[in-house]
Amino acid sequence: MAMRATAGGRLKQLEATLAALPGGVVVVDAEGRLSLANRAAERLLGCEIERFVESEPAIDTALRRRAPIDVERAVGHKASAPTSLALHIRPLSDEEGRFLGVVCALEEQDCEQRSAEKERVLESARVHLEMFESILRIAPVGIGILRGPDHVFELVNPALQAISPSVDALGKPFSEVEPDMPQLIPLFDKLLETGEPLVVLDAPLSVRRTPSGPSEPAYFSFCCVRASCPELPDGILGVVVDTTGEVRARQQLAQLAVLMERRAAEVQGILDNMVEGVVVCDADRRVTAMNDATRQIFEWRGLPEPERLTPAVLESLDLRGGDGRPIPVGELPIVRALRGETIARQTILLENLRPEGTCYLQTSAAPLRDAGGRIVGAVLVSTDVSALTELDRLKDQFIRVAAHELKTPVTVMKGYAQALLESAGELSPARRQVLQAINRGADRIDRIVRDLLDLSQVDLTALELRHEAIQLDALVREVVERVARAAIHNRVRLCAVEPAPVIGDRARLEQVLVNLLDNAIRYSPDGGDIEVSLTRSDDRALVRVRDYGVGIPPEAQGRIFERFYRAHTDTQYDYGGMGVGLYLSREIVTRLGGEMGFTSTRGVGSTFYFSLPCRR
Ligand code: ADP
């Protein structure tokens, strides 16, 4: 609440207030005469207040300028510490603005405290300066100050100096330090004139990276502002970043993107013109590439081109195995490939796919891995083998029909030959030999015919096999004896026979044995021994047929069990045959749970063997 008082009362209050103030107050009128001083002023200035008013230049200046002034004055020494006076001089004017003089507030300063304060301020300034300098030193960007109309380098940090190491920039004009960048000078001039900041991104400029090196193209981004402090009225503060690396990387990336786009178009072009269907998906089954041949399958099924190979999408394709049964989604090649499996040539069947009927695909799939071996996707390649499958079917049909047609005449031929051999009348040795040759030939044709009939079955349906308990040792003995009797040039010997009860098809196993022995005899033209053995180890019976004949050339050994493959075609050891006996024999043994193999050395002989699990 404001206090109410008369003019005289107010003066009294003022005098009392002044007297009570701890600081000194001296009022000087406009003519420089002392008009008022309080007790504290007397204490601080002694009784020489008037002399102080006359002699203090700050009072004189304040009176002349009619402006506030703050100064500090030493006033001798006290016993404890030196003191000084802070003078705060303020102009005084009345309500109409007439200048009345000045009022000078005197504040006693403790010098020790003051210098400690000063020290603290200085210390803090030093710390800040050091910080500032180390920032300048380690900053990864160039920082500098240009001064004056010639743009002389006033401050250069190491990063800025490193841009052009050939000239020591400090104290030199910009034009001398960077003679290859004259285009910047007018920009600096304009900046000084207008004060508008200069911001340039990725400016193409030339620099000399080494003192004697050539000037080379580089890119810089920089920001320059006019220095705002009064000590540097014509200064420019600039921050520069060498962006050459980034710009080059960006340019390379852009080139790479163009290249990639072109490559992608090329790859798609190649894929779309391939007969094989190709589809690539990522680990989440998202389709990343698909060609026309694969698209066509979806089209034929009336399905849209899929974005992902979800179980529903795969299911709707109605994919079946070679036997016509649906393949569970988890067993489809692409799904297995995503689990890390590599699938080679699996037959997949699409029924009622198009007017021609069933489509047979031969599919191969493999996982795609990143550098760390992680599965990142899978690729599936499928070939439409419908035409080939149809051809195969026709071929098998032809073989079956031809074999059937041959069967009867061969049986008749064999029957007559045997009847004649057994007829009561005496036969001349020459006639007997001819009849025996006819009988052997008919036997061989009969075996070939049976092989052909089997062959046509193996591919189409499962070869019918009986699973009966048989004594393999008895069978081996029987077959060896029979073959040995018929062999003219070779001695067929049974070297070892161990009891071997097995489960199998007697007739088929006989077929296997006869085939191995027939081969051994045929490919031993010089009459070497044929050694047969049946041994047991663990729970397996092992039958070996060894010959000392022509052997099999190493390059042919890998294909010996292929259908219709013959290793000696068109050589001096081509003794006829169709190349199906071994294929069938292995098929039979494998289906009975056994294995078949061989070892052979050209010119030394061969050993064919098969094993079967023994009955307990
Ligand atoms: P083939 O009716 O032609 O004998 P196989 O399937 O029985 O048909 O044999 C395939 C090929 O393997 C033969 O053509 C022959 O080149 C080779 N072969 C089979 N057994 C022997 C063997 N014991 N010695 C040398 N070559 C053999």
XYZ file of C-alpha atoms in Angstrom, residues 175-539:
365
model
C 42.064 -16.021 -53.180
C 45.652 -17.017 -52.383
C 44.752 -20.115 -50.389
C 42.146 -21.379 -52.839
C 43.103 -20.022 -56.266
C 40.921 -22.682 -57.921
C 37.727 -21.405 -56.285
C 37.393 -17.818 -57.546
C 33.650 -18.234 -57.941
C 33.241 -18.093 -54.150
C 34.666 -14.586 -53.703
C 31.624 -12.688 -55.061
C 29.429 -14.868 -52.870
C 31.454 -13.879 -49.776
C 31.236 -10.208 -50.801
C 27.493 -10.475 -51.126
C 27.224 -12.197 -47.769
C 29.127 -9.350 -46.094
C 26.944 -6.811 -47.816
C 23.533 -8.373 -47.205
C 24.148 -10.506 -44.143
C 22.214 -13.300 -45.827
C 23.674 -16.692 -44.862
C 25.313 -18.625 -47.663
C 24.362 -22.303 -47.773
C 25.680 -24.501 -50.588
C 25.248 -28.258 -50.840
C 27.645 -30.529 -52.729
C 29.221 -27.735 -54.726
C 31.609 -29.117 -57.364
C 34.974 -27.436 -56.731
C 38.649 -28.163 -57.399
C 41.258 -28.766 -54.708
C 44.887 -29.747 -54.462
C 44.993 -32.593 -51.976
C 48.799 -32.582 -51.762
C 51.182 -29.643 -52.020
C 52.560 -30.726 -55.417
C 49.504 -32.676 -56.585
C 47.190 -31.685 -59.419
C 43.996 -29.838 -58.804
C 41.270 -32.443 -58.669
C 37.492 -32.291 -58.647
C 35.828 -32.469 -55.252
C 32.495 -31.683 -53.652
C 31.860 -29.485 -50.626
C 28.875 -28.450 -48.619
C 29.265 -25.259 -46.637
C 27.390 -22.765 -44.569
C 28.721 -19.228 -44.019
C 27.250 -16.484 -41.863
C 28.325 -12.933 -41.130
C 30.023 -12.782 -37.742
C 27.722 -10.814 -35.463
C 30.123 -9.632 -32.749
C 31.222 -5.958 -32.728
C 34.900 -6.972 -32.637
C 34.488 -8.635 -36.045
C 32.171 -6.410 -38.052
C 33.416 -7.691 -41.430
C 34.009 -11.310 -40.512
C 32.558 -14.440 -42.068
C 32.188 -17.580 -40.014
C 32.132 -20.697 -42.161
C 31.630 -24.418 -41.681
C 32.770 -26.669 -44.541
C 32.236 -30.410 -45.086
C 34.081 -32.367 -47.745
C 31.273 -34.426 -49.310
C 33.328 -35.848 -52.189
C 33.055 -39.392 -50.790
C 29.320 -39.173 -50.256
C 28.650 -37.595 -53.649
C 30.779 -40.220 -55.416
C 29.031 -42.994 -53.447
C 25.666 -41.526 -54.409
C 26.718 -41.294 -58.055
C 27.956 -44.898 -57.986
C 24.744 -45.998 -56.317
C 22.717 -44.280 -59.009
C 24.828 -45.937 -61.727
C 24.443 -49.248 -59.925
C 20.696 -48.787 -59.737
C 20.552 -48.183 -63.502
C 22.752 -51.221 -64.088
C 20.670 -53.346 -61.743
C 17.502 -52.279 -63.482
C 18.988 -53.249 -66.828
C 20.252 -56.570 -65.471
C 16.874 -57.292 -63.890
C 15.173 -56.607 -67.218
C 17.686 -58.882 -68.963
C 17.207 -61.658 -66.421
C 13.423 -61.366 -66.662
C 13.725 -61.462 -70.464
C 15.841 -64.604 -70.265
C 13.498 -66.192 -67.730
C 10.410 -65.409 -69.778
C 11.934 -66.954 -72.866
C 12.956 -70.129 -71.103
C 11.080 -73.355 -71.745
C 11.606 -74.270 -68.092
C 9.370 -72.761 -65.480
C 11.206 -70.783 -62.817
C 9.944 -69.389 -59.562
C 11.967 -67.787 -56.781
C 10.613 -66.917 -53.358
C 12.044 -65.451 -50.179
C 12.065 -67.067 -46.755
C 8.515 -65.783 -46.163
C 7.421 -67.459 -49.397
C 6.958 -64.085 -51.107
C 7.448 -64.548 -54.865
C 10.481 -62.517 -55.945
C 10.752 -63.824 -59.495
C 8.533 -65.826 -61.757
C 8.686 -66.463 -65.471
C 6.029 -66.886 -68.129
C 6.286 -70.685 -68.161
C 5.333 -70.812 -64.463
C 2.706 -68.093 -64.849
C 1.071 -70.222 -67.516
C 0.465 -73.035 -65.036
C -1.444 -70.646 -62.760
C -3.327 -69.342 -65.798
C -4.284 -72.859 -66.880
C -5.544 -73.566 -63.407
C -7.561 -70.316 -63.559
C -5.608 -68.856 -60.630
C -4.253 -65.316 -60.342
C -0.488 -64.823 -60.310
C 0.414 -65.317 -56.644
C 2.283 -62.842 -54.468
C 3.108 -65.520 -51.929
C 3.336 -69.278 -52.182
C 1.046 -69.825 -49.223
C -0.177 -73.348 -48.409
C -3.576 -72.350 -49.841
C -2.026 -71.240 -53.144
C 0.071 -74.409 -53.423
C -2.894 -76.551 -52.495
C -5.065 -74.995 -55.175
C -2.556 -76.082 -57.842
C -3.486 -79.709 -57.059
C 0.024 -81.051 -57.512
C 0.450 -84.828 -57.532
C 3.357 -87.215 -57.397
C 4.439 -89.570 -60.194
C 1.996 -92.162 -58.809
C -0.913 -89.745 -59.180
C -1.410 -89.252 -55.433
C -1.661 -85.692 -54.060
C 1.598 -84.411 -52.544
C 1.142 -82.871 -49.079
C 2.092 -79.170 -49.185
C 4.962 -79.744 -46.733
C 6.506 -82.255 -49.135
C 6.460 -80.053 -52.232
C 9.960 -79.363 -53.609
C 9.878 -75.583 -53.006
C 8.731 -76.060 -49.402
C 11.398 -78.679 -48.792
C 13.987 -76.357 -50.357
C 12.957 -73.635 -47.887
C 13.786 -76.172 -45.164
C 17.282 -76.544 -46.646
C 16.865 -79.625 -48.854
C 18.041 -79.828 -52.448
C 15.642 -81.743 -54.650
C 16.713 -83.076 -58.024
C 14.279 -84.090 -60.711
C 11.142 -84.932 -58.795
C 8.215 -85.803 -61.022
C 5.111 -83.740 -60.412
C 1.901 -84.354 -62.171
C -0.882 -81.856 -62.877
C -4.037 -83.626 -63.942
C -6.532 -82.063 -66.356
C -4.336 -79.041 -66.707
C -5.048 -78.336 -70.330
C -6.868 -79.852 -73.293
C -4.095 -82.376 -73.936
C -4.647 -83.751 -70.458
C -2.126 -84.474 -67.730
C 1.008 -82.388 -67.521
C 4.187 -84.036 -66.245
C 6.735 -81.722 -64.685
C 10.217 -82.639 -63.706
C 11.085 -80.257 -60.883
C 14.300 -79.404 -59.089
C 14.511 -77.038 -56.151
C 17.274 -75.664 -53.972
C 17.533 -73.281 -51.032
C 19.089 -69.829 -51.491
C 21.476 -68.853 -48.716
C 23.128 -65.586 -47.707
C 26.853 -65.223 -47.040
C 26.314 -66.499 -43.503
C 24.604 -69.657 -44.757
C 21.144 -68.563 -43.592
C 18.292 -69.645 -45.858
C 16.869 -66.513 -47.465
C 14.689 -68.132 -50.084
C 14.371 -70.945 -52.571
C 14.355 -71.469 -56.306
C 12.332 -74.008 -58.242
C 12.905 -75.002 -61.848
C 10.401 -77.220 -63.596
C 10.531 -78.755 -67.038
C 7.436 -79.890 -68.863
C 8.263 -83.495 -69.741
C 4.745 -84.433 -70.839
C 5.828 -85.087 -74.428
C 8.798 -87.173 -73.316
C 6.659 -89.079 -70.836
C 4.175 -89.833 -73.562
C 7.010 -90.992 -75.829
C 8.285 -93.209 -73.021
C 4.849 -94.671 -72.561
C 4.585 -95.432 -76.276
C 8.040 -96.971 -76.252
C 7.168 -99.186 -73.299
C 3.958 -100.180 -74.990
C 5.859 -101.087 -78.127
C 8.407 -103.111 -76.137
C 5.630 -104.957 -74.345
C 3.793 -105.793 -77.550
C 7.000 -106.828 -79.346
C 8.084 -108.994 -76.403
C 4.686 -110.674 -76.272
C 4.836 -111.364 -79.987
C 8.296 -112.910 -79.618
C 7.455 -115.009 -76.607
C 5.400 -117.688 -78.389
C 7.726 -118.405 -81.353
C 10.709 -118.582 -78.984
C 8.932 -121.062 -76.734
C 8.012 -123.144 -79.785
C 11.596 -122.991 -81.078
C 12.986 -123.994 -77.693
C 10.463 -126.821 -77.399
C 11.378 -128.289 -80.778
C 15.087 -128.025 -80.129
C 14.706 -129.798 -76.788
C 12.394 -132.441 -78.248
C 14.864 -133.179 -81.021
C 17.747 -133.372 -78.552
C 15.832 -135.802 -76.401
C 14.457 -137.838 -79.350
C 15.331 -141.480 -79.295
C 17.258 -141.602 -82.566
C 21.002 -141.327 -82.604
C 22.244 -137.863 -83.438
C 25.526 -137.192 -85.094
C 27.827 -135.031 -82.887
C 27.614 -132.221 -85.432
C 23.790 -132.226 -85.360
C 23.732 -132.413 -81.589
C 26.007 -129.344 -81.458
C 23.722 -127.436 -83.818
C 20.661 -128.336 -81.760
C 22.448 -127.359 -78.540
C 23.376 -123.999 -80.081
C 19.742 -123.476 -81.126
C 18.620 -124.379 -77.616
C 21.117 -121.908 -76.013
C 20.127 -119.185 -78.458
C 16.445 -119.766 -77.729
C 17.242 -119.622 -73.982
C 18.945 -116.320 -74.435
C 16.154 -114.856 -76.554
C 13.708 -116.093 -73.933
C 15.641 -114.267 -71.198
C 15.787 -111.094 -73.260
C 12.064 -111.278 -73.959
C 11.357 -111.707 -70.255
C 13.695 -108.841 -69.409
C 11.885 -106.638 -71.895
C 8.524 -107.541 -70.448
C 9.834 -106.776 -66.953
C 11.315 -103.551 -68.138
C 8.029 -102.301 -69.488
C 6.525 -103.076 -66.094
C 9.199 -101.483 -63.923
C 8.515 -98.071 -65.325
C 4.780 -98.160 -65.392
C 3.688 -99.989 -62.283
C 5.608 -101.583 -59.468
C 7.331 -104.787 -60.480
C 5.384 -107.618 -58.809
C 7.659 -109.339 -56.289
C 6.831 -112.250 -53.987
C 8.100 -112.207 -50.438
C 8.603 -115.846 -49.566
C 11.034 -117.618 -47.260
C 13.809 -119.139 -49.334
C 17.224 -120.640 -48.733
C 19.522 -118.510 -50.825
C 22.373 -121.037 -50.461
C 20.265 -123.793 -52.066
C 19.242 -121.495 -54.891
C 22.844 -120.417 -55.539
C 23.985 -124.044 -55.584
C 21.249 -125.028 -58.031
C 21.790 -122.154 -60.443
C 25.575 -122.505 -60.416
C 25.337 -126.228 -61.149
C 22.942 -125.664 -64.010
C 24.958 -122.867 -65.569
C 28.209 -124.786 -65.060
C 26.784 -127.723 -66.992
C 25.869 -125.538 -69.948
C 29.080 -123.482 -69.993
C 31.392 -124.664 -72.699
C 34.528 -122.556 -72.358
C 34.462 -121.543 -68.691
C 34.740 -123.352 -65.410
C 31.989 -122.081 -63.126
C 33.040 -122.800 -59.527
C 31.306 -122.465 -56.230
C 33.980 -121.266 -53.821
C 32.038 -120.921 -50.593
C 28.432 -121.280 -49.570
C 27.100 -120.460 -46.146
C 23.504 -121.125 -45.113
C 21.471 -117.997 -45.839
C 17.735 -117.972 -45.198
C 16.223 -114.871 -46.799
C 12.842 -113.444 -47.711
C 12.545 -112.907 -51.419
C 11.179 -113.901 -54.778
C 12.780 -117.177 -55.827
C 12.229 -116.762 -59.553
C 13.438 -113.158 -59.540
C 16.568 -113.979 -57.535
C 17.268 -116.805 -59.938
C 16.921 -114.289 -62.754
C 19.485 -112.045 -61.022
C 21.956 -114.899 -60.529
C 21.568 -116.165 -64.090
C 22.080 -112.634 -65.407
C 25.295 -112.116 -63.401
C 26.640 -115.525 -64.423
C 25.624 -115.022 -68.052
C 27.474 -111.680 -68.107
C 30.539 -113.187 -66.391
C 30.697 -115.956 -69.002
C 30.038 -113.654 -71.962
C 32.679 -111.137 -70.943
C 35.294 -113.858 -70.279
C 35.870 -114.931 -73.902
C 39.219 -116.551 -73.154
C 37.618 -119.056 -70.836
C 38.706 -117.897 -67.406
C 37.161 -119.273 -64.215
C 33.936 -117.885 -62.846
C 33.962 -117.978 -59.040
C 30.756 -117.765 -57.065
C 30.546 -117.363 -53.303
C 27.799 -116.826 -50.754
C 28.943 -115.557 -47.372
C 27.205 -114.073 -44.362
C 28.254 -111.171 -42.280
C 26.098 -109.707 -39.555
C 22.571 -110.173 -40.746
